[in-house]
XYZ file of N, CA and C in Angstrom:
531
model
N 6.066 -8.565 -9.746
C 7.400 -8.284 -10.237
C 7.795 -6.836 -9.964
N 6.897 -5.908 -10.286
C 7.181 -4.481 -10.089
C 7.240 -4.158 -8.602
N 6.309 -4.709 -7.821
C 6.298 -4.442 -6.378
C 7.544 -5.000 -5.696
N 8.033 -6.143 -6.164
C 9.249 -6.715 -5.577
C 10.472 -5.879 -5.925
N 10.528 -5.422 -7.169
C 11.707 -4.675 -7.624
C 11.804 -3.304 -6.958
N 10.663 -2.636 -6.793
C 10.641 -1.285 -6.222
C 9.872 -1.266 -4.909
N 10.222 -2.125 -3.967
C 9.436 -2.195 -2.736
C 9.645 -0.992 -1.821
N 10.738 -0.238 -1.982
C 10.967 0.952 -1.161
C 10.374 2.215 -1.775
N 9.769 2.102 -2.954
C 9.253 3.277 -3.649
C 7.849 3.662 -3.196
N 7.205 2.849 -2.394
C 5.857 3.156 -1.915
C 4.801 2.940 -2.978
N 4.766 1.753 -3.569
C 3.775 1.449 -4.603
C 2.449 1.130 -3.930
N 1.403 1.872 -4.325
C 0.074 1.648 -3.769
C -0.620 0.519 -4.521
N -0.718 0.666 -5.844
C -1.338 -0.390 -6.639
C -0.826 -0.334 -8.077
N -0.965 -1.451 -8.777
C -0.555 -1.564 -10.172
C -1.777 -2.011 -10.962
N -2.166 -1.207 -11.958
C -3.326 -1.541 -12.790
C -2.835 -1.975 -14.163
N -3.355 -3.100 -14.649
C -2.966 -3.613 -15.963
C -4.210 -3.674 -16.832
N -4.166 -2.966 -17.970
C -5.274 -2.981 -18.925
C -4.770 -3.623 -20.207
N -5.520 -4.609 -20.698
C -5.104 -5.309 -21.909
C -6.120 -5.099 -23.013
N -5.624 -4.858 -24.216
C -6.476 -4.866 -25.398
C -5.836 -5.842 -26.385
N -6.266 -5.815 -27.642
C -5.816 -6.818 -28.604
C -4.291 -6.818 -28.756
N -3.707 -5.650 -29.021
C -2.257 -5.645 -29.215
C -1.544 -4.562 -28.401
N -2.173 -4.095 -27.337
C -1.495 -3.156 -26.435
C -1.773 -3.543 -24.980
N -0.793 -3.302 -24.150
C -0.933 -3.505 -22.713
C -0.557 -2.189 -22.049
N -1.445 -1.671 -21.196
C -1.172 -0.435 -20.472
C -1.032 -0.766 -18.995
N 0.115 -0.421 -18.436
C 0.369 -0.644 -17.015
C 0.453 0.717 -16.342
N -0.393 0.937 -15.337
C -0.373 2.178 -14.570
C 0.088 1.851 -13.159
N 1.156 2.521 -12.735
C 1.707 2.301 -11.401
C 1.380 3.514 -10.550
N 0.607 3.327 -9.484
C 0.285 4.402 -8.542
C 1.314 4.327 -7.425
N 2.070 5.413 -7.261
C 3.252 5.355 -6.410
C 3.414 6.634 -5.598
N 3.991 6.514 -4.408
C 4.207 7.676 -3.542
C 5.425 8.478 -3.986
N 6.499 7.784 -4.375
C 7.726 8.468 -4.810
C 8.046 8.046 -6.242
N 7.497 8.768 -7.234
C 7.684 8.354 -8.631
C 9.119 8.502 -9.132
N 9.910 9.355 -8.496
C 11.285 9.575 -8.949
C 12.133 8.322 -8.908
N 11.797 7.393 -8.031
C 12.581 6.159 -7.918
C 12.435 5.313 -9.183
N 11.228 5.242 -9.749
C 11.025 4.470 -10.975
C 11.466 5.266 -12.197
N 11.091 6.541 -12.260
C 11.360 7.353 -13.447
C 12.863 7.532 -13.659
N 13.582 7.839 -12.605
C 15.028 8.025 -12.728
C 15.362 9.351 -13.393
N 16.622 9.542 -13.733
C 17.065 10.791 -14.365
C 16.647 10.813 -15.833
N 15.816 11.785 -16.179
C 15.397 11.946 -17.570
C 14.539 10.815 -18.108
N 13.862 10.084 -17.251
C 12.965 9.023 -17.704
C 13.670 7.745 -18.128
N 14.931 7.589 -17.764
C 15.699 6.400 -18.149
C 15.151 5.151 -17.465
N 14.748 5.286 -16.204
C 14.245 4.150 -15.438
C 12.986 3.544 -16.029
N 12.106 4.390 -16.564
C 10.856 3.899 -17.161
C 11.168 3.060 -18.396
N 12.097 3.551 -19.217
C 12.454 2.817 -20.439
C 13.084 1.463 -20.099
N 13.942 1.437 -19.083
C 14.563 0.173 -18.673
C 13.515 -0.811 -18.158
N 12.569 -0.299 -17.358
C 11.505 -1.153 -16.826
C 10.632 -1.688 -17.957
N 10.343 -0.836 -18.952
C 9.557 -1.257 -20.116
C 10.238 -2.420 -20.831
N 11.538 -2.256 -21.090
C 12.293 -3.308 -21.791
C 12.279 -4.610 -20.991
N 12.462 -4.477 -19.679
C 12.511 -5.658 -18.818
C 11.172 -6.400 -18.808
N 10.069 -5.646 -18.689
C 8.730 -6.259 -18.669
C 8.434 -6.919 -20.006
N 8.766 -6.217 -21.102
C 8.506 -6.754 -22.436
C 9.280 -8.051 -22.657
N 10.535 -8.046 -22.241
C 11.394 -9.217 -22.438
C 10.914 -10.400 -21.596
N 10.468 -10.114 -20.385
C 10.127 -11.180 -19.446
C 8.706 -11.733 -19.641
N 7.743 -10.844 -19.965
C 6.337 -11.260 -19.935
C 5.590 -11.178 -21.267
N 6.005 -10.314 -22.188
C 5.176 -10.035 -23.360
C 5.780 -10.547 -24.662
N 4.892 -10.731 -25.635
C 5.274 -11.052 -26.994
C 5.869 -9.781 -27.618
N 6.920 -9.883 -28.427
C 7.529 -8.672 -29.012
C 6.575 -7.840 -29.877
N 5.509 -8.454 -30.411
C 4.566 -7.721 -31.265
C 3.642 -6.802 -30.464
N 3.488 -7.063 -29.187
C 2.544 -6.303 -28.363
C 3.187 -5.012 -27.874
N 2.439 -3.898 -28.011
C 2.915 -2.597 -27.522
C 2.692 -2.513 -26.019
N 3.611 -1.829 -25.343
C 3.509 -1.661 -23.896
C 3.536 -0.182 -23.560
N 2.504 0.283 -22.867
C 2.473 1.655 -22.350
C 2.634 1.577 -20.843
N 3.581 2.345 -20.315
C 3.858 2.339 -18.886
C 3.621 3.738 -18.340
N 2.633 3.874 -17.466
C 2.322 5.168 -16.855
C 2.672 5.120 -15.378
N 3.323 6.169 -14.903
C 3.656 6.280 -13.486
C 2.880 7.466 -12.938
N 1.961 7.213 -12.002
C 1.146 8.278 -11.417
C 1.500 8.457 -9.955
N 1.685 9.718 -9.565
C 1.985 10.007 -8.170
C 0.691 10.051 -7.371
N 0.725 9.523 -6.161
C -0.438 9.550 -5.280
C -0.469 10.907 -4.596
N -1.636 11.560 -4.639
C -1.736 12.905 -4.060
C -1.570 12.889 -2.548
N -2.142 11.902 -1.873
C -2.007 11.831 -0.415
C -1.619 10.410 0.001
N -0.318 10.128 0.063
C 0.113 8.776 0.422
C -0.236 8.384 1.850
N -0.504 9.369 2.708
C -0.848 9.042 4.097
C -2.258 8.452 4.206
N -3.051 8.527 3.134
C -4.390 7.926 3.137
C -4.410 6.573 2.419
N -3.243 6.049 2.085
C -3.161 4.770 1.399
C -2.745 3.678 2.381
N -3.603 2.686 2.553
C -3.315 1.605 3.498
C -2.092 0.799 3.069
N -1.903 0.626 1.756
C -0.754 -0.136 1.264
C 0.568 0.515 1.629
N 0.653 1.820 1.470
C 1.903 2.531 1.758
C 2.185 2.522 3.255
N 1.157 2.729 4.065
C 1.326 2.674 5.521
C 1.774 1.271 5.932
N 1.167 0.257 5.322
C 1.538 -1.129 5.599
C 3.011 -1.378 5.277
N 3.467 -0.917 4.116
C 4.868 -1.115 3.731
C 5.811 -0.437 4.715
N 5.449 0.771 5.166
C 6.283 1.475 6.146
C 6.337 0.707 7.469
N 5.180 0.193 7.908
C 5.138 -0.569 9.158
C 5.979 -1.839 9.061
N 5.857 -2.541 7.948
C 6.619 -3.779 7.766
C 8.116 -3.498 7.795
N 8.541 -2.443 7.110
C 9.983 -2.146 7.101
C 10.471 -1.776 8.499
N 9.658 -1.044 9.278
C 10.051 -0.691 10.646
C 10.140 -1.934 11.536
N 9.151 -2.826 11.419
C 9.145 -4.033 12.246
C 10.337 -4.926 11.888
N 10.662 -5.000 10.592
C 11.810 -5.804 10.173
C 13.130 -5.193 10.632
N 13.129 -3.874 10.875
C 14.326 -3.209 11.410
C 14.396 -3.322 12.929
N 13.519 -4.109 13.515
C 13.465 -4.401 14.955
C 13.098 -3.191 15.803
N 12.271 -2.290 15.263
C 11.704 -1.206 16.066
C 10.570 -1.819 16.879
N 10.361 -1.347 18.094
C 9.319 -1.879 18.958
C 7.951 -1.771 18.276
N 7.184 -2.855 18.338
C 5.896 -2.867 17.645
C 4.939 -1.828 18.220
N 4.996 -1.593 19.538
C 4.109 -0.592 20.143
C 4.425 0.798 19.601
N 5.702 1.087 19.466
C 6.122 2.390 18.948
C 5.667 2.566 17.498
N 5.825 1.520 16.694
C 5.408 1.570 15.292
C 3.914 1.847 15.201
N 3.116 1.129 16.004
C 1.664 1.301 15.968
C 1.269 2.712 16.398
N 1.862 3.197 17.484
C 1.525 4.539 17.972
C 1.892 5.622 16.968
N 3.054 5.483 16.328
C 3.480 6.474 15.336
C 2.504 6.526 14.168
N 2.079 5.359 13.701
C 1.139 5.306 12.579
C -0.182 5.960 12.964
N -0.697 5.652 14.143
C -1.964 6.230 14.597
C -1.837 7.750 14.719
N -0.754 8.238 15.317
C -0.570 9.688 15.466
C -0.483 10.383 14.119
N 0.253 9.773 13.183
C 0.407 10.366 11.853
C -0.939 10.438 11.138
N -1.749 9.403 11.297
C -3.040 9.364 10.617
C -4.054 10.326 11.226
N -3.934 10.603 12.518
C -4.870 11.540 13.148
C -4.738 12.937 12.553
N -3.565 13.252 12.021
C -3.346 14.578 11.430
C -3.830 14.669 9.991
N -4.173 13.548 9.368
C -4.627 13.577 7.976
C -6.147 13.702 7.923
N -6.694 13.572 6.709
C -8.145 13.690 6.520
C -8.878 12.392 6.862
N -8.172 11.377 7.286
C -8.811 10.099 7.609
C -9.704 10.261 8.832
N -10.885 9.638 8.778
C -11.816 9.722 9.904
C -11.542 8.650 10.950
N -10.804 7.610 10.556
C -10.468 6.570 11.516
C -9.410 5.637 10.967
N -8.666 5.018 11.864
C -7.649 4.046 11.463
C -7.600 2.930 12.496
N -7.346 1.718 12.005
C -7.201 0.566 12.888
C -6.001 -0.232 12.391
N -5.127 -0.602 13.320
C -3.916 -1.347 12.986
C -3.884 -2.604 13.840
N -3.570 -3.742 13.217
C -3.528 -4.998 13.960
C -2.247 -5.743 13.615
N -1.527 -6.167 14.647
C -0.323 -6.978 14.479
C -0.563 -8.325 15.148
N -0.090 -9.392 14.535
C -0.265 -10.725 15.107
C 0.980 -11.548 14.847
N 1.429 -12.260 15.879
C 2.613 -13.102 15.731
C 3.513 -12.967 16.943
N 4.767 -13.300 16.776
C 5.733 -13.220 17.874
C 6.213 -11.782 18.006
N 5.428 -10.977 18.683
C 5.719 -9.556 18.819
C 6.914 -9.343 19.739
N 7.878 -8.581 19.272
C 9.138 -8.318 19.987
C 9.832 -9.608 20.425
N 9.655 -10.672 19.668
C 10.359 -11.918 19.937
C 9.804 -12.740 21.078
N 8.598 -12.445 21.538
C 7.999 -13.203 22.639
C 7.818 -14.664 22.222
N 7.924 -15.568 23.200
C 7.787 -16.990 22.886
C 6.372 -17.343 22.474
N 5.397 -16.703 23.108
C 3.999 -16.975 22.791
C 3.484 -15.876 21.869
N 2.970 -16.285 20.725
C 2.446 -15.319 19.758
C 1.144 -14.725 20.281
N 0.918 -13.461 19.968
C -0.342 -12.820 20.361
C -0.722 -11.763 19.344
N -1.902 -11.173 19.573
C -2.414 -10.142 18.673
C -2.501 -8.831 19.426
N -2.153 -7.744 18.757
C -2.293 -6.402 19.332
C -3.055 -5.554 18.335
N -4.062 -4.833 18.808
C -4.853 -3.957 17.958
C -4.862 -2.568 18.560
N -4.726 -1.565 17.704
C -4.776 -0.178 18.142
C -5.605 0.580 17.122
N -6.550 1.392 17.592
C -7.377 2.137 16.645
C -7.646 3.538 17.157
N -7.999 4.399 16.230
C -8.319 5.782 16.545
C -9.425 6.224 15.599
N -10.383 6.972 16.099
C -11.505 7.387 15.266
C -12.487 6.247 15.111
N -13.268 6.291 14.041
C -14.261 5.232 13.843
C -13.957 4.449 12.570
N -14.228 3.165 12.620
C -14.047 2.276 11.484
C -15.312 1.434 11.351
N -16.327 1.912 10.629
C -17.590 1.170 10.510
C -17.481 0.040 9.483
N -17.015 -1.114 9.916
C -16.772 -2.228 9.004
C -18.062 -2.840 8.456
N -19.177 -2.635 9.143
C -20.439 -3.221 8.688
C -21.260 -2.271 7.831
N -20.788 -1.050 7.623
C -21.503 -0.096 6.783
C -21.016 -0.254 5.350
N -21.933 -0.578 4.454
C -21.552 -0.868 3.074
C -21.023 0.369 2.360
N -21.604 1.525 2.613
C -21.180 2.720 1.890
C -19.936 3.378 2.486
N -19.353 2.780 3.520
C -18.131 3.319 4.119
C -16.953 3.089 3.172
N -16.154 4.136 2.956
C -14.969 4.046 2.106
C -13.787 3.651 2.989
N -13.519 2.354 3.049
C -12.451 1.840 3.905
C -11.363 1.231 3.031
N -10.143 1.721 3.212
C -8.982 1.184 2.512
C -8.341 0.151 3.437
N -8.092 -1.049 2.917
C -7.577 -2.144 3.739
C -6.347 -2.750 3.074
N -5.360 -3.088 3.874
C -4.177 -3.771 3.349
C -3.657 -4.732 4.403
N -3.070 -5.820 3.944
C -2.469 -6.774 4.867
C -1.155 -7.260 4.282
N -0.240 -7.620 5.172
C 1.064 -8.095 4.737
C 1.763 -8.823 5.867
N 2.964 -9.312 5.577
C 3.723 -10.082 6.553
C 5.116 -9.495 6.681
N 5.529 -9.258 7.928
C 6.887 -8.803 8.207
C 7.702 -10.014 8.635
N 8.812 -10.249 7.962
C 9.676 -11.381 8.297
C 10.735 -10.917 9.289
N 10.596 -11.309 10.542
C 11.567 -10.942 11.569
C 12.469 -12.143 11.848
N 13.495 -11.938 12.679
C 14.392 -13.059 12.977
C 13.707 -14.103 13.855
N 12.619 -13.718 14.516
C 11.886 -14.643 15.376
C 10.821 -15.415 14.618
N 10.425 -14.916 13.475
C 9.351 -15.524 12.707
C 8.573 -14.434 11.998
N 7.411 -14.775 11.485
C 6.647 -13.789 10.733
C 5.611 -13.107 11.627
N 5.378 -11.824 11.330
C 4.391 -11.022 12.050
C 3.396 -10.508 11.016
N 2.123 -10.837 11.201
C 1.088 -10.365 10.296
C 0.699 -8.935 10.633
N 0.521 -8.117 9.595
C 0.172 -6.706 9.775
C -1.080 -6.421 8.954
N -2.074 -5.790 9.591
C -3.300 -5.392 8.895
C -3.577 -3.932 9.188
N -4.034 -3.192 8.165
C -4.314 -1.762 8.309
C -5.667 -1.458 7.678
N -6.537 -0.780 8.433
C -7.814 -0.287 7.926
C -7.799 1.232 8.038
N -8.187 1.945 6.967
C -8.300 3.404 7.021
C -9.694 3.782 6.540
N -10.420 4.488 7.387
C -11.772 4.948 7.054
C -11.675 6.378 6.542
N -12.087 6.570 5.279
C -11.955 7.885 4.639
C -13.261 8.665 4.601
N -14.339 8.095 5.084
C -15.638 8.757 5.029
C -16.624 7.878 4.286
N -17.829 8.381 4.122
C -18.857 7.602 3.438
C -18.938 7.996 1.975
N -19.252 7.011 1.140
C -19.432 7.240 -0.285
C -20.927 7.254 -0.551
N -21.404 8.343 -1.124
C -22.826 8.450 -1.443
C -23.013 8.258 -2.934
N -24.096 7.581 -3.306
C -24.377 7.377 -4.723
C -24.939 8.656 -5.320
N -24.980 8.720 -6.628
C -25.461 9.914 -7.328
C -26.933 10.166 -7.019
N -27.729 9.097 -6.900
C -29.160 9.239 -6.622
C -29.393 9.900 -5.265
N -28.588 9.571 -4.281
C -28.758 10.168 -2.959
C -28.364 11.642 -2.963
N -27.369 11.997 -3.759
C -26.923 13.388 -3.810
C -27.960 14.308 -4.443
N -28.793 13.773 -5.357
C -29.797 14.597 -6.035
C -30.975 14.931 -5.132
N -31.227 14.111 -4.116
C -32.389 14.317 -3.236
C -32.263 15.509 -2.375
């Protein structure tokens, strides 16, 4: 519901925590001003809407909006940008190249982008993959952010997948050695 309502706001993820009589919703977002609005009016309206639509009136609702420190390292936000560009009929090759170039300038160690479907309206559907850096998909301790989605074009749907490799995650035991 929240992702549909604010799809241009760059929502990375929505966390819902439930206890006996309180529900806490944390929205991780690239542009928090879109939800918050002037003087926090938007948050109050969203709270009322969620409470009315989904919750019992007795249950308390806490709504937290957190800004993402580096949205360029979020696969979900990159995916949303790619989908909006593809739906605006920008060439898929250009979209892929722009994303790869933008990611090379960030702290990401690698990125892989895959599009599948009727690319640029071709009669025969195909897959295109573009990657930069390394993406160790078989390494368990690799910190890889992954997102997938569908762009609805006038020719049909185009599947979009994004992998971002942020480095390796080491456990506490390994760090002590």
